[in-house]
PDB file of C-alpha atoms in Angstrom:
ATOM      1  CA  MET A   1     105.597  98.906  79.052  1.00  0.00           C
ATOM      2  CA  LYS A   2     105.932  96.072  81.503  1.00  0.00           C
ATOM      3  CA  ILE A   3     102.791  95.686  83.592  1.00  0.00           C
ATOM      4  CA  LYS A   4     103.466  95.916  87.314  1.00  0.00           C
ATOM      5  CA  TYR A   5     101.532  94.858  90.396  1.00  0.00           C
ATOM      6  CA  MET A   6      99.989  98.319  90.831  1.00  0.00           C
ATOM      7  CA  ASP A   7      98.924  98.419  87.174  1.00  0.00           C
ATOM      8  CA  MET A   8      97.209  95.082  87.678  1.00  0.00           C
ATOM      9  CA  ILE A   9      95.291  96.478  90.659  1.00  0.00           C
ATOM     10  CA  ALA A  10      94.332  99.534  88.593  1.00  0.00           C
ATOM     11  CA  THR A  11      93.277  97.545  85.542  1.00  0.00           C
ATOM     12  CA  LEU A  12      91.221  95.115  87.571  1.00  0.00           C
ATOM     13  CA  GLY A  13      89.351  97.972  89.210  1.00  0.00           C
ATOM     14  CA  ILE A  14      90.026  96.570  92.647  1.00  0.00           C
ATOM     15  CA  GLY A  15      88.532  98.847  95.270  1.00  0.00           C
ATOM     16  CA  GLY A  16      89.719  97.982  98.754  1.00  0.00           C
ATOM     17  CA  ALA A  17      93.212  96.990  97.740  1.00  0.00           C
ATOM     18  CA  HIS A  18      94.674  96.786 101.202  1.00  0.00           C
ATOM     19  CA  PRO A  19      94.688  94.184 103.951  1.00  0.00           C
ATOM     20  CA  GLY A  20      91.459  94.353 105.916  1.00  0.00           C
ATOM     21  CA  GLY A  21      89.627  96.062 103.063  1.00  0.00           C
ATOM     22  CA  LEU A  22      86.794  98.440 103.805  1.00  0.00           C
ATOM     23  CA  THR A  23      86.081  96.649 107.099  1.00  0.00           C
ATOM     24  CA  ILE A  24      89.328  97.812 108.685  1.00  0.00           C
ATOM     25  CA  THR A  25      88.833 101.287 107.179  1.00  0.00           C
ATOM     26  CA  LYS A  26      85.438 101.590 108.887  1.00  0.00           C
ATOM     27  CA  HIS A  27      86.924 100.360 112.139  1.00  0.00           C
ATOM     28  CA  ILE A  28      89.719 102.955 111.977  1.00  0.00           C
ATOM     29  CA  VAL A  29      87.406 105.836 111.071  1.00  0.00           C
ATOM     30  CA  GLU A  30      84.988 104.974 113.899  1.00  0.00           C
ATOM     31  CA  ASN A  31      87.836 105.053 116.391  1.00  0.00           C
ATOM     32  CA  LEU A  32      89.195 108.411 115.250  1.00  0.00           C
ATOM     33  CA  ASN A  33      86.391 110.417 116.844  1.00  0.00           C
ATOM     34  CA  LEU A  34      86.330 112.924 113.999  1.00  0.00           C
ATOM     35  CA  SER A  35      84.945 116.424 114.328  1.00  0.00           C
ATOM     36  CA  THR A  36      82.611 117.371 111.491  1.00  0.00           C
ATOM     37  CA  THR A  37      85.014 120.015 110.228  1.00  0.00           C
ATOM     38  CA  ALA A  38      88.202 117.945 110.224  1.00  0.00           C
ATOM     39  CA  GLN A  39      89.912 118.025 106.836  1.00  0.00           C
ATOM     40  CA  ILE A  40      90.741 114.474 105.764  1.00  0.00           C
ATOM     41  CA  LEU A  41      93.288 113.387 103.168  1.00  0.00           C
ATOM     42  CA  ASP A  42      93.395 109.863 101.740  1.00  0.00           C
ATOM     43  CA  VAL A  43      96.849 109.547 100.194  1.00  0.00           C
ATOM     44  CA  GLY A  44      97.009 106.947  97.438  1.00  0.00           C
ATOM     45  CA  CYS A  45      93.223 106.934  97.368  1.00  0.00           C
ATOM     46  CA  GLY A  46      93.202 104.463  94.454  1.00  0.00           C
ATOM     47  CA  THR A  47      89.740 104.073  92.967  1.00  0.00           C
ATOM     48  CA  GLY A  48      88.198 106.002  95.862  1.00  0.00           C
ATOM     49  CA  GLN A  49      86.468 103.266  97.843  1.00  0.00           C
ATOM     50  CA  THR A  50      87.458 104.756 101.209  1.00  0.00           C
ATOM     51  CA  LEU A  51      86.535 108.298 100.112  1.00  0.00           C
ATOM     52  CA  ALA A  52      83.148 107.055  98.898  1.00  0.00           C
ATOM     53  CA  PHE A  53      82.515 105.458 102.286  1.00  0.00           C
ATOM     54  CA  LEU A  54      83.543 108.699 104.044  1.00  0.00           C
ATOM     55  CA  ALA A  55      81.489 110.858 101.669  1.00  0.00           C
ATOM     56  CA  GLU A  56      78.383 108.770 102.312  1.00  0.00           C
ATOM     57  CA  THR A  57      78.695 109.053 106.068  1.00  0.00           C
ATOM     58  CA  LYS A  58      80.478 112.401 106.708  1.00  0.00           C
ATOM     59  CA  SER A  59      80.162 115.996 105.629  1.00  0.00           C
ATOM     60  CA  ASN A  60      83.862 116.664 106.289  1.00  0.00           C
ATOM     61  CA  PRO A  61      86.025 118.217 103.575  1.00  0.00           C
ATOM     62  CA  LEU A  62      87.591 115.158 101.914  1.00  0.00           C
ATOM     63  CA  PHE A  63      90.678 115.037  99.713  1.00  0.00           C
ATOM     64  CA  GLY A  64      92.222 112.240  97.688  1.00  0.00           C
ATOM     65  CA  VAL A  65      95.539 112.001  95.907  1.00  0.00           C
ATOM     66  CA  ASP A  66      96.813 109.243  93.652  1.00  0.00           C
ATOM     67  CA  GLN A  67      99.562 109.229  91.088  1.00  0.00           C
ATOM     68  CA  HIS A  68      98.108 106.437  88.945  1.00  0.00           C
ATOM     69  CA  PRO A  69      96.098 107.974  86.069  1.00  0.00           C
ATOM     70  CA  VAL A  70      93.748 104.981  85.747  1.00  0.00           C
ATOM     71  CA  MET A  71      93.012 104.888  89.463  1.00  0.00           C
ATOM     72  CA  ILE A  72      92.385 108.618  89.854  1.00  0.00           C
ATOM     73  CA  GLN A  73      90.071 108.492  86.826  1.00  0.00           C
ATOM     74  CA  GLN A  74      88.070 105.668  88.420  1.00  0.00           C
ATOM     75  CA  ALA A  75      87.963 107.636  91.672  1.00  0.00           C
ATOM     76  CA  LYS A  76      86.634 110.690  89.815  1.00  0.00           C
ATOM     77  CA  GLU A  77      83.886 108.613  88.236  1.00  0.00           C
ATOM     78  CA  ARG A  78      82.967 106.977  91.518  1.00  0.00           C
ATOM     79  CA  LEU A  79      82.910 110.264  93.441  1.00  0.00           C
ATOM     80  CA  GLN A  80      81.284 112.634  90.971  1.00  0.00           C
ATOM     81  CA  GLY A  81      78.314 114.216  92.680  1.00  0.00           C
ATOM     82  CA  TYR A  82      79.993 114.468  96.075  1.00  0.00           C
ATOM     83  CA  HIS A  83      80.714 118.165  96.501  1.00  0.00           C
ATOM     84  CA  ASN A  84      82.861 117.739  99.594  1.00  0.00           C
ATOM     85  CA  VAL A  85      85.438 115.588  97.757  1.00  0.00           C
ATOM     86  CA  THR A  86      88.481 117.033  95.966  1.00  0.00           C
ATOM     87  CA  LEU A  87      90.767 114.764  93.935  1.00  0.00           C
ATOM     88  CA  HIS A  88      94.257 115.381  92.602  1.00  0.00           C
ATOM     89  CA  GLN A  89      96.555 113.305  90.458  1.00  0.00           C
ATOM     90  CA  ALA A  90      99.820 113.948  92.237  1.00  0.00           C
ATOM     91  CA  ASN A  91     102.912 112.383  93.648  1.00  0.00           C
ATOM     92  CA  ILE A  92     102.728 111.507  97.332  1.00  0.00           C
ATOM     93  CA  GLU A  93     106.300 112.609  97.964  1.00  0.00           C
ATOM     94  CA  ASN A  94     105.300 116.093  96.751  1.00  0.00           C
ATOM     95  CA  LEU A  95     101.731 116.841  97.850  1.00  0.00           C
ATOM     96  CA  PRO A  96      99.906 119.821  96.291  1.00  0.00           C
ATOM     97  CA  PHE A  97      98.770 121.240  99.645  1.00  0.00           C
ATOM     98  CA  PRO A  98     100.022 123.965 101.996  1.00  0.00           C
ATOM     99  CA  LYS A  99     101.597 123.327 105.384  1.00  0.00           C
ATOM    100  CA  ALA A 100      99.303 122.141 108.224  1.00  0.00           C
ATOM    101  CA  TYR A 101      96.321 121.788 105.905  1.00  0.00           C
ATOM    102  CA  PHE A 102      94.889 118.504 107.245  1.00  0.00           C
ATOM    103  CA  ASP A 103      93.599 117.102 110.525  1.00  0.00           C
ATOM    104  CA  VAL A 104      93.673 113.471 109.411  1.00  0.00           C
ATOM    105  CA  ILE A 105      95.773 111.628 106.844  1.00  0.00           C
ATOM    106  CA  LEU A 106      95.001 108.037 105.881  1.00  0.00           C
ATOM    107  CA  SER A 107      97.513 105.884 104.025  1.00  0.00           C
ATOM    108  CA  GLU A 108      96.060 102.480 103.257  1.00  0.00           C
ATOM    109  CA  SER A 109      98.859 100.242 102.026  1.00  0.00           C
ATOM    110  CA  VAL A 110     100.376 103.123 100.111  1.00  0.00           C
ATOM    111  CA  THR A 111     103.452 104.466 101.879  1.00  0.00           C
ATOM    112  CA  ALA A 112     105.299 101.143 101.605  1.00  0.00           C
ATOM    113  CA  PHE A 113     105.199 101.608  97.822  1.00  0.00           C
ATOM    114  CA  THR A 114     106.744 105.100  97.906  1.00  0.00           C
ATOM    115  CA  SER A 115     110.062 106.615  98.944  1.00  0.00           C
ATOM    116  CA  ILE A 116     109.004 105.999 102.522  1.00  0.00           C
ATOM    117  CA  GLN A 117     110.937 108.680 104.423  1.00  0.00           C
ATOM    118  CA  GLN A 118     110.123 111.362 101.856  1.00  0.00           C
ATOM    119  CA  ALA A 119     106.438 110.487 101.971  1.00  0.00           C
ATOM    120  CA  LEU A 120     106.343 110.509 105.788  1.00  0.00           C
ATOM    121  CA  ASN A 121     108.087 113.882 105.869  1.00  0.00           C
ATOM    122  CA  GLU A 122     105.537 115.192 103.407  1.00  0.00           C
ATOM    123  CA  TYR A 123     102.623 113.919 105.544  1.00  0.00           C
ATOM    124  CA  ALA A 124     104.179 115.682 108.538  1.00  0.00           C
ATOM    125  CA  ARG A 125     104.359 118.916 106.544  1.00  0.00           C
ATOM    126  CA  VAL A 126     100.695 118.977 105.451  1.00  0.00           C
ATOM    127  CA  LEU A 127      99.314 117.685 108.766  1.00  0.00           C
ATOM    128  CA  ASN A 128      98.542 120.197 111.504  1.00  0.00           C
ATOM    129  CA  ASP A 129     100.083 119.948 114.961  1.00  0.00           C
ATOM    130  CA  ASP A 130      97.083 118.192 116.502  1.00  0.00           C
ATOM    131  CA  GLY A 131      96.525 115.994 113.493  1.00  0.00           C
ATOM    132  CA  VAL A 132      96.645 112.226 113.252  1.00  0.00           C
ATOM    133  CA  LEU A 133      98.271 110.063 110.617  1.00  0.00           C
ATOM    134  CA  VAL A 134      97.026 106.498 110.187  1.00  0.00           C
ATOM    135  CA  LEU A 135      99.045 104.050 108.135  1.00  0.00           C
ATOM    136  CA  ILE A 136      98.103 100.490 107.163  1.00  0.00           C
ATOM    137  CA  GLU A 137     101.343  99.073 105.834  1.00  0.00           C
ATOM    138  CA  MET A 138     103.098  95.899 104.794  1.00  0.00           C
ATOM    139  CA  THR A 139     105.469  94.990 107.609  1.00  0.00           C
ATOM    140  CA  ALA A 140     108.065  92.263 107.951  1.00  0.00           C
ATOM    141  CA  ASN A 141     107.487  90.263 111.149  1.00  0.00           C
ATOM    142  CA  HIS A 142     111.232  89.641 111.394  1.00  0.00           C
ATOM    143  CA  LEU A 143     114.300  90.394 109.361  1.00  0.00           C
ATOM    144  CA  LEU A 144     114.189  88.419 106.130  1.00  0.00           C
ATOM    145  CA  THR A 145     117.203  87.201 104.198  1.00  0.00           C
ATOM    146  CA  GLU A 146     118.463  89.504 101.473  1.00  0.00           C
ATOM    147  CA  GLU A 147     117.140  87.107  98.841  1.00  0.00           C
ATOM    148  CA  GLU A 148     113.691  87.047 100.403  1.00  0.00           C
ATOM    149  CA  GLN A 149     113.616  90.837 100.711  1.00  0.00           C
ATOM    150  CA  ALA A 150     114.686  91.214  97.088  1.00  0.00           C
ATOM    151  CA  GLU A 151     111.969  88.832  95.884  1.00  0.00           C
ATOM    152  CA  ILE A 152     109.274  90.874  97.636  1.00  0.00           C
ATOM    153  CA  GLU A 153     110.721  94.278  96.770  1.00  0.00           C
ATOM    154  CA  GLN A 154     111.116  93.421  93.092  1.00  0.00           C
ATOM    155  CA  PHE A 155     107.634  92.019  92.569  1.00  0.00           C
ATOM    156  CA  TYR A 156     105.798  94.794  94.410  1.00  0.00           C
ATOM    157  CA  HIS A 157     108.207  97.546  93.310  1.00  0.00           C
ATOM    158  CA  ILE A 158     108.853  98.676  96.843  1.00  0.00           C
ATOM    159  CA  SER A 159     112.082 100.433  97.710  1.00  0.00           C
ATOM    160  CA  LYS A 160     112.659  98.844 101.124  1.00  0.00           C
ATOM    161  CA  LEU A 161     110.758  96.245 103.121  1.00  0.00           C
ATOM    162  CA  LEU A 162     110.520  97.458 106.738  1.00  0.00           C
ATOM    163  CA  THR A 163     109.995  95.714 110.060  1.00  0.00           C
ATOM    164  CA  GLU A 164     107.722  97.260 112.697  1.00  0.00           C
ATOM    165  CA  ASP A 165     110.746  98.774 114.453  1.00  0.00           C
ATOM    166  CA  MET A 166     112.013 100.230 111.187  1.00  0.00           C
ATOM    167  CA  TRP A 167     108.603 101.748 110.460  1.00  0.00           C
ATOM    168  CA  CYS A 168     108.547 103.344 113.903  1.00  0.00           C
ATOM    169  CA  VAL A 169     112.048 104.789 113.422  1.00  0.00           C
ATOM    170  CA  ALA A 170     111.030 106.277 110.060  1.00  0.00           C
ATOM    171  CA  ILE A 171     107.771 107.664 111.466  1.00  0.00           C
ATOM    172  CA  GLU A 172     109.621 109.240 114.410  1.00  0.00           C
ATOM    173  CA  ALA A 173     112.226 110.706 112.072  1.00  0.00           C
ATOM    174  CA  ALA A 174     109.385 112.511 110.278  1.00  0.00           C
ATOM    175  CA  GLY A 175     108.494 114.214 113.571  1.00  0.00           C
ATOM    176  CA  PHE A 176     105.785 112.011 115.037  1.00  0.00           C
ATOM    177  CA  ASN A 177     106.569 111.092 118.620  1.00  0.00           C
ATOM    178  CA  ARG A 178     103.431 109.241 119.628  1.00  0.00           C
ATOM    179  CA  ILE A 179     102.985 106.011 117.728  1.00  0.00           C
ATOM    180  CA  SER A 180     100.659 103.179 118.570  1.00  0.00           C
ATOM    181  CA  VAL A 181     100.783  99.987 116.539  1.00  0.00           C
ATOM    182  CA  ARG A 182      97.998  97.468 115.993  1.00  0.00           C
ATOM    183  CA  THR A 183      97.875  94.228 114.069  1.00  0.00           C
ATOM    184  CA  ILE A 184      94.966  93.379 111.802  1.00  0.00           C
ATOM    185  CA  PRO A 185      93.042  90.285 112.921  1.00  0.00           C
ATOM    186  CA  GLU A 186      93.684  87.436 110.508  1.00  0.00           C
ATOM    187  CA  GLU A 187      89.991  87.027 109.746  1.00  0.00           C
ATOM    188  CA  LEU A 188      89.934  90.637 108.540  1.00  0.00           C
ATOM    189  CA  GLU A 189      93.229  90.463 106.677  1.00  0.00           C
ATOM    190  CA  ASN A 190      91.824  87.955 104.228  1.00  0.00           C
ATOM    191  CA  ILE A 191      88.661  89.868 103.423  1.00  0.00           C
ATOM    192  CA  VAL A 192      88.514  90.406  99.680  1.00  0.00           C
ATOM    193  CA  ASP A 193      85.810  92.942  98.960  1.00  0.00           C
ATOM    194  CA  PHE A 194      86.060  93.531  95.255  1.00  0.00           C
ATOM    195  CA  GLU A 195      84.754  92.175  92.005  1.00  0.00           C
ATOM    196  CA  LEU A 196      87.344  90.971  89.552  1.00  0.00           C
ATOM    197  CA  ARG A 197      86.585  92.034  86.021  1.00  0.00           C
ATOM    198  CA  PRO A 198      86.337  89.274  83.453  1.00  0.00           C
ATOM    199  CA  GLU A 199      88.502  90.970  80.800  1.00  0.00           C
ATOM    200  CA  LEU A 200      91.781  89.744  82.253  1.00  0.00           C
ATOM    201  CA  GLU A 201      94.834  89.478  80.072  1.00  0.00           C
ATOM    202  CA  PRO A 202      97.390  86.663  80.472  1.00  0.00           C
ATOM    203  CA  THR A 203      99.853  89.105  82.069  1.00  0.00           C
ATOM    204  CA  HIS A 204      97.333  89.981  84.786  1.00  0.00           C
ATOM    205  CA  LEU A 205      96.782  86.312  85.536  1.00  0.00           C
ATOM    206  CA  GLU A 206     100.521  85.698  85.771  1.00  0.00           C
ATOM    207  CA  LEU A 207     100.819  88.632  88.183  1.00  0.00           C
ATOM    208  CA  MET A 208      97.898  87.271  90.217  1.00  0.00           C
ATOM    209  CA  ALA A 209      99.569  83.850  90.306  1.00  0.00           C
ATOM    210  CA  THR A 210     102.880  85.314  91.500  1.00  0.00           C
ATOM    211  CA  HIS A 211     101.100  87.596  93.970  1.00  0.00           C
ATOM    212  CA  TYR A 212      99.220  84.642  95.452  1.00  0.00           C
ATOM    213  CA  TYR A 213     102.416  82.586  95.522  1.00  0.00           C
ATOM    214  CA  LEU A 214     104.197  85.352  97.465  1.00  0.00           C
ATOM    215  CA  ILE A 215     101.463  85.986 100.047  1.00  0.00           C
ATOM    216  CA  ASP A 216     101.282  82.242 100.613  1.00  0.00           C
ATOM    217  CA  LYS A 217     105.062  81.805 100.803  1.00  0.00           C
ATOM    218  CA  TYR A 218     105.512  84.755 103.172  1.00  0.00           C
ATOM    219  CA  GLN A 219     102.328  84.381 105.198  1.00  0.00           C
ATOM    220  CA  ASP A 220     104.328  83.974 108.419  1.00  0.00           C
ATOM    221  CA  SER A 221     106.891  86.647 107.544  1.00  0.00           C
ATOM    222  CA  LEU A 222     104.756  89.507 106.272  1.00  0.00           C
ATOM    223  CA  SER A 223     101.676  91.064 107.791  1.00  0.00           C
ATOM    224  CA  ALA A 224      99.887  94.364 107.835  1.00  0.00           C
ATOM    225  CA  ARG A 225     100.139  96.764 110.759  1.00  0.00           C
ATOM    226  CA  VAL A 226      98.107  99.834 111.568  1.00  0.00           C
ATOM    227  CA  TYR A 227     100.285 102.717 112.786  1.00  0.00           C
ATOM    228  CA  TYR A 228      98.473 105.553 114.566  1.00  0.00           C
ATOM    229  CA  CYS A 229     100.816 108.557 114.646  1.00  0.00           C
ATOM    230  CA  LYS A 230     100.567 111.960 116.334  1.00  0.00           C
ATOM    231  CA  ASN A 231     103.139 114.597 116.985  1.00  0.00           C
ATOM    232  CA  LYS A 232     101.962 115.606 120.403  1.00  0.00           C
TER     233      LYS A 232
ATOM    234  CA  MET B   1      75.653  72.341  83.141  1.00  0.00           C
ATOM    235  CA  SER B   2      77.908  71.613  86.100  1.00  0.00           C
ATOM    236  CA  ARG B   3      77.383  73.744  89.198  1.00  0.00           C
ATOM    237  CA  TYR B   4      81.131  74.348  89.034  1.00  0.00           C
ATOM    238  CA  TYR B   5      80.670  76.233  85.774  1.00  0.00           C
ATOM    239  CA  ASN B   6      78.939  79.222  87.389  1.00  0.00           C
ATOM    240  CA  MET B   7      81.167  79.089  90.431  1.00  0.00           C
ATOM    241  CA  CYS B   8      84.301  79.334  88.273  1.00  0.00           C
ATOM    242  CA  ASN B   9      82.899  81.705  85.663  1.00  0.00           C
ATOM    243  CA  LYS B  10      82.035  84.261  88.347  1.00  0.00           C
ATOM    244  CA  ASN B  11      85.481  84.011  89.893  1.00  0.00           C
ATOM    245  CA  ILE B  12      87.909  84.356  87.032  1.00  0.00           C
ATOM    246  CA  GLY B  13      91.177  85.748  88.399  1.00  0.00           C
ATOM    247  CA  ARG B  14      90.848  84.166  91.850  1.00  0.00           C
ATOM    248  CA  PRO B  15      93.180  81.573  93.341  1.00  0.00           C
ATOM    249  CA  VAL B  16      91.550  78.204  93.794  1.00  0.00           C
ATOM    250  CA  CYS B  17      92.364  74.709  95.038  1.00  0.00           C
ATOM    251  CA  ILE B  18      90.628  71.873  93.204  1.00  0.00           C
ATOM    252  CA  ARG B  19      90.797  68.245  94.303  1.00  0.00           C
ATOM    253  CA  THR B  20      89.912  65.810  91.585  1.00  0.00           C
ATOM    254  CA  LYS B  21      88.328  62.422  92.101  1.00  0.00           C
ATOM    255  CA  ASP B  22      91.623  60.719  91.238  1.00  0.00           C
ATOM    256  CA  GLY B  23      93.134  62.351  94.348  1.00  0.00           C
ATOM    257  CA  HIS B  24      95.183  65.057  92.637  1.00  0.00           C
ATOM    258  CA  GLU B  25      95.280  68.613  93.914  1.00  0.00           C
ATOM    259  CA  HIS B  26      95.332  71.519  91.461  1.00  0.00           C
ATOM    260  CA  ARG B  27      96.177  75.007  92.709  1.00  0.00           C
ATOM    261  CA  GLY B  28      96.067  77.939  90.341  1.00  0.00           C
ATOM    262  CA  ILE B  29      94.342  81.108  89.235  1.00  0.00           C
ATOM    263  CA  ILE B  30      91.103  80.600  87.302  1.00  0.00           C
ATOM    264  CA  ARG B  31      91.836  81.733  83.737  1.00  0.00           C
ATOM    265  CA  ARG B  32      88.680  80.826  81.872  1.00  0.00           C
ATOM    266  CA  VAL B  33      85.941  78.248  81.683  1.00  0.00           C
ATOM    267  CA  SER B  34      84.481  76.262  78.834  1.00  0.00           C
ATOM    268  CA  THR B  35      81.243  74.295  79.027  1.00  0.00           C
ATOM    269  CA  SER B  36      83.209  71.277  80.240  1.00  0.00           C
ATOM    270  CA  HIS B  37      86.473  72.519  81.801  1.00  0.00           C
ATOM    271  CA  VAL B  38      87.978  75.149  84.051  1.00  0.00           C
ATOM    272  CA  PHE B  39      91.406  76.355  82.948  1.00  0.00           C
ATOM    273  CA  LEU B  40      93.961  77.349  85.555  1.00  0.00           C
ATOM    274  CA  GLU B  41      97.026  79.573  85.502  1.00  0.00           C
ATOM    275  CA  PRO B  42      99.739  77.793  87.528  1.00  0.00           C
ATOM    276  CA  MET B  43     101.338  79.368  90.589  1.00  0.00           C
ATOM    277  CA  PRO B  44     105.127  79.668  90.419  1.00  0.00           C
ATOM    278  CA  SER B  45     106.610  76.718  92.297  1.00  0.00           C
ATOM    279  CA  ASN B  46     108.892  76.923  95.299  1.00  0.00           C
ATOM    280  CA  LEU B  47     111.627  75.286  93.254  1.00  0.00           C
ATOM    281  CA  GLY B  48     111.751  78.232  90.893  1.00  0.00           C
ATOM    282  CA  GLY B  49     109.998  78.313  87.561  1.00  0.00           C
ATOM    283  CA  TYR B  50     106.481  77.223  86.920  1.00  0.00           C
ATOM    284  CA  GLY B  51     106.692  73.453  87.075  1.00  0.00           C
ATOM    285  CA  TYR B  52     103.408  71.688  87.416  1.00  0.00           C
ATOM    286  CA  GLY B  53     103.864  67.959  87.780  1.00  0.00           C
ATOM    287  CA  PHE B  54     104.341  66.144  84.533  1.00  0.00           C
ATOM    288  CA  TRP B  55     102.707  68.910  82.500  1.00  0.00           C
ATOM    289  CA  GLY B  56     105.689  71.187  82.937  1.00  0.00           C
ATOM    290  CA  VAL B  57     103.597  74.152  81.878  1.00  0.00           C
ATOM    291  CA  GLY B  58     104.842  77.743  82.018  1.00  0.00           C
ATOM    292  CA  PRO B  59     103.101  81.056  82.567  1.00  0.00           C
ATOM    293  CA  GLY B  60     100.334  81.684  80.102  1.00  0.00           C
ATOM    294  CA  PHE B  61      99.887  77.950  79.487  1.00  0.00           C
ATOM    295  CA  GLY B  62      97.120  76.969  81.829  1.00  0.00           C
ATOM    296  CA  TRP B  63      95.762  73.495  82.114  1.00  0.00           C
ATOM    297  CA  GLY B  64      92.196  72.342  82.095  1.00  0.00           C
ATOM    298  CA  VAL B  65      90.308  70.351  84.706  1.00  0.00           C
ATOM    299  CA  ALA B  66      87.065  68.696  83.606  1.00  0.00           C
ATOM    300  CA  PHE B  67      84.111  69.719  85.788  1.00  0.00           C
ATOM    301  CA  GLY B  68      83.094  66.077  85.960  1.00  0.00           C
ATOM    302  CA  ALA B  69      86.439  65.177  87.551  1.00  0.00           C
ATOM    303  CA  ILE B  70      86.149  67.686  90.407  1.00  0.00           C
ATOM    304  CA  ALA B  71      85.667  66.261  93.901  1.00  0.00           C
ATOM    305  CA  THR B  72      86.044  69.535  95.841  1.00  0.00           C
ATOM    306  CA  LEU B  73      86.702  73.147  94.908  1.00  0.00           C
ATOM    307  CA  ALA B  74      87.832  75.756  97.414  1.00  0.00           C
ATOM    308  CA  PHE B  75      88.675  79.409  96.888  1.00  0.00           C
ATOM    309  CA  LEU B  76      91.987  80.190  98.560  1.00  0.00           C
ATOM    310  CA  PRO B  77      92.062  83.081 101.030  1.00  0.00           C
ATOM    311  CA  PHE B  78      94.134  86.027  99.884  1.00  0.00           C
ATOM    312  CA  PHE B  79      94.259  89.805  99.885  1.00  0.00           C
ATOM    313  CA  PHE B  80      95.927  92.655  98.065  1.00  0.00           C
ATOM    314  CA  TRP B  81      98.642  94.792  99.574  1.00  0.00           C
TER     315      TRP B  81
END
């Protein structure tokens, strides 16, 4: 099997694999003003870094879903002992939860890697009417050429690179009509809070080299946005 | 042992920019270290392919920089999507 970007992240055991890392996660959670009973879902929870932070500071019912077997296994190991955390290996476009089950859904650089509209529709289904959806997602600052889009989409295995306007249209189409968008300060975007494991294979290093090449090449064209979405 | 040895050994997998005393700049991902050298995985070049100066190395064929030749070493800022 050809190793992809996401497999590299999984193999390397990278925790906060999203722009802003745990720092932006903490910032977002602080600003949500959570009640102690709010049910929180971290879609694409990866190795569970965000859930571990929440579990250490909150008694809320916490849920995590990831489709990558290596990541969900690492999350299970990291979070064993926390009785308020439930983890599922599942597809984000088909969540194993009933309608209106959650008060908060977090997607930290996850939705961009899925069938975006399907995933957003699914979040809308499992989120209750007063709930809030927070997305941190790769966003094109302007329309890129087809070649540039293809280069990014192929390396990261994303179906469609979206601009901020395109994200907002997709989010609205899923039924959210209040969207507020924030950028991530550059000094936070480059925070790398993980330990790389020494047992890297040549393929991982090649992927790292191409990944670095792409973030450098597209540093003015791509950036992360935080989308706060509510449906009333 | 060069102070660069520990610095590089602890940061295998990270992108780095090394300036050598002869004025050359080497950008790549730290692949491994020996007692005398740090070996780098080249970044793809803007011209397509993996050209690196006269070495003409490809992916998987890193090149070594002697610790003694290093003038400055900087870790390049980056993040994961």
